[in-house]
Amino acid sequence: MATSLIVANAARRLGRLAQQERRERRRNGWATTVVLTVVAAGLVPPGVAAAEESAPTSVATDRQEQPVATRDGITVSHVSFRLPLPSGAPAHPDACDRTGFLRYRPADGPENSRDADAVVVQQQGLLGGAVNSDAVAANTVRSAKTLGRSVEFWALARRGSCLDERTGFDAALQSGNYLDAVDYYFNGKPIDGRTFPGFKHSADLPILDSIGVERVVRDQYEMMLHEVPDQADRQRKYICTGISMGGMMTGFFADWDFDGNPATQADAGYNQCAAFAAQDSMVSSDPAAIQNTPFFRDVTDAVFGPTNTVLKAGLDVGALPLRIFGPAPIIGTKALMLYRLAGLAAHLEPDAESQLLAHLPRDPEIDATLAILFGQSWSAVATNGNNGEGTIRDFRFTNTALLGTLIDNNSGNFALLQQGVGALSGGPVQEKTFPNPGSITQVPVFGNLLRMSAGPQQRVAPTDRTALYTWRNYNDVVGVPWTAPNRETSDIREVARQLGTGAPTAYWESYFPLRILLDMGAGFTGARSGDMANLRYRNMSRTKPNFVAYAGDSVVQYGVGAYLPTPATAQVETLPGYTHIDTIGAAAVQNNGKPDYSGQYLAEFIRGLT
């Protein structure tokens, strides 16, 4: 009965939306014809607002900037604004009415963003918090300075990060004992009289229904307007970019009509940026070019626009309990907490024998994540180590070695989390065959597809349950038989620091809103009505200079890049030996003595613009 009512209500809503859309199309069709006629007459150049069009202004208020750190000549601060959610939004913490970014700039550079030579504005990837980009942000600013440019880098924090729990991390960073955080989150230990209320479930988070693509791109737009109010300055200074999913989100930003009026263009996303950049990604809202063909454009909108509306209606009334990844292994809420805690432990006590796993309960979500990341073979995973190979809990690690075992490209079994952070040491190892041996990725054609699971490198696991396994950092792997210096690019000490960050931001977004993925799926498949009505323009990022950096050991270049080519005029660079996350997490100095390729190439691209 409840399902029938939902469908009926959704159908009525769709009918009203369809009528409204037909009226809007009749009105907008006339307005668009007038604008196009004027453009064709040469009176208004394409992409430039008419003289009488008012300049867009930001509604962001109460700007606050909090110093975070100064490291190696780079000043880091957290900038936030009050941008309240709509009045009809479900109940939510006050923090969710603010949003912001981590700001990276030269310590001796301009204090005001509008005085910088350029400002990189970056959308994060799937699940990524602002600290995800800590390395590439600092490296880009540093490389730009050596090229004679004063560049800022903004690592955006999506609105959903307001729900991240940081109390345990803050307490542990103050006490120096990582177990304070572990016991707070998993064993009921109070901190300053406060007990962790528990991990939230989908039903607890109706506020996430208000955080879709429109919210994400509008937050970016409002902050950009507030910091650089002049339209001409924005078109000279802002480099709009994104890593992974963030690159695609930047494509939506570029094609968004922020005032909802097709007769004006000063507010359009692409008119806020001097150039666009993608880091192991692409910048596009229409990768299949559906909008280029009127027939396909109309058909896909008629099908996927209403579909997205029905799905959103289901979320709104709680019929679709799919607001977050929740209990999913590898990418679920507790899994993300596990990575953060492993980083915190490696940051605070890098060489001590790890007690982290001993303090974690036997939890199905955690155990499934550990089994998939550590599993040596299909048999070991299927039997939970009872085939004789054991589980990760059966071995001894330093805190740094435990972190490396979970995320390194020669240890961890999930490609999208891997980084080249060094090599396991201190005891014997054997090659992993779960989910497939690394060597099989060298097979022509099918090998590239297999990269998607566990990456292209050989992976190993410990075999001695009495040895204390240690870790060799990325710049100390000469002579290790299963890797090479040109395949190790990220400093595990820096990765640990980033993962262990507390306030004001976190490395992973604990409750990533799946509403974002629903909206992006609708947009990519042609929806241009309902919530996608303001996705008005067609791949306008390609009318500006483009930069694309592909990770050499990622699947993206050989998968997405092979079927969805970059713009013909784009500057395309391959980052040798980098994994997907290394694109934004690599060390400042690589093993060949050169600077981080990702930050260096982006800085060189910016120099060519300024």
Short mmCIF file of C-alpha atoms in Angstrom, two decimals, residues 374 395-398 400-406 408 410-411 421-430 432 459-464 468-473 476-477 480-483 488 492:
data_model
loop_
_atom_site.label_atom_id
_atom_site.label_comp_id
_atom_site.label_asym_id
_atom_site.label_seq_id
_atom_site.Cartn_x
_atom_site.Cartn_y
_atom_site.Cartn_z
CA PHE A 374 44.35 -8.07 2.76
CA PHE A 395 50.14 -10.87 11.80
CA ARG A 396 52.22 -8.22 13.57
CA PHE A 397 52.78 -4.78 12.05
CA THR A 398 54.12 -1.42 13.05
CA THR A 400 53.10 2.47 9.45
CA ALA A 401 53.28 -1.07 8.06
CA LEU A 402 49.61 -1.65 8.83
CA LEU A 403 48.63 1.50 6.96
CA GLY A 404 50.85 0.56 4.02
CA THR A 405 49.42 -2.96 3.93
CA LEU A 406 45.92 -1.51 3.55
CA ASP A 408 49.89 0.47 -0.94
CA ASN A 410 51.88 -3.60 -3.81
CA SER A 411 49.76 -4.62 -0.82
CA VAL A 421 53.88 4.62 -0.55
CA GLY A 422 56.78 2.13 -0.31
CA ALA A 423 57.17 -1.54 0.54
CA LEU A 424 56.57 -4.08 3.29
CA SER A 425 59.70 -5.16 5.17
CA GLY A 426 60.80 -7.11 8.24
CA GLY A 427 59.76 -10.60 7.18
CA PRO A 428 59.04 -13.00 4.32
CA VAL A 429 56.18 -12.41 1.85
CA GLN A 430 54.29 -14.28 -0.85
CA LYS A 432 48.82 -12.40 -3.77
CA ARG A 459 51.03 -7.48 -4.65
CA VAL A 460 52.46 -9.37 -1.69
CA ALA A 461 51.33 -10.45 1.79
CA PRO A 462 53.25 -11.45 4.94
CA THR A 463 53.69 -15.13 5.80
CA ASP A 464 55.48 -15.15 9.19
CA LEU A 468 57.14 -7.70 13.30
CA TYR A 469 56.60 -6.30 9.83
CA THR A 470 57.91 -2.81 9.21
CA TRP A 471 57.72 -0.37 6.29
CA ARG A 472 60.16 1.15 3.82
CA ASN A 473 59.04 4.57 2.63
CA ASP A 476 63.73 3.68 0.20
CA VAL A 477 62.74 0.82 -2.11
CA VAL A 480 62.90 -4.54 -3.33
CA PRO A 481 62.10 -7.23 -5.92
CA TRP A 482 58.38 -6.55 -6.36
CA THR A 483 58.55 -2.80 -6.96
CA GLU A 488 56.59 4.63 -5.56
CA ILE A 492 53.57 7.50 3.70
#
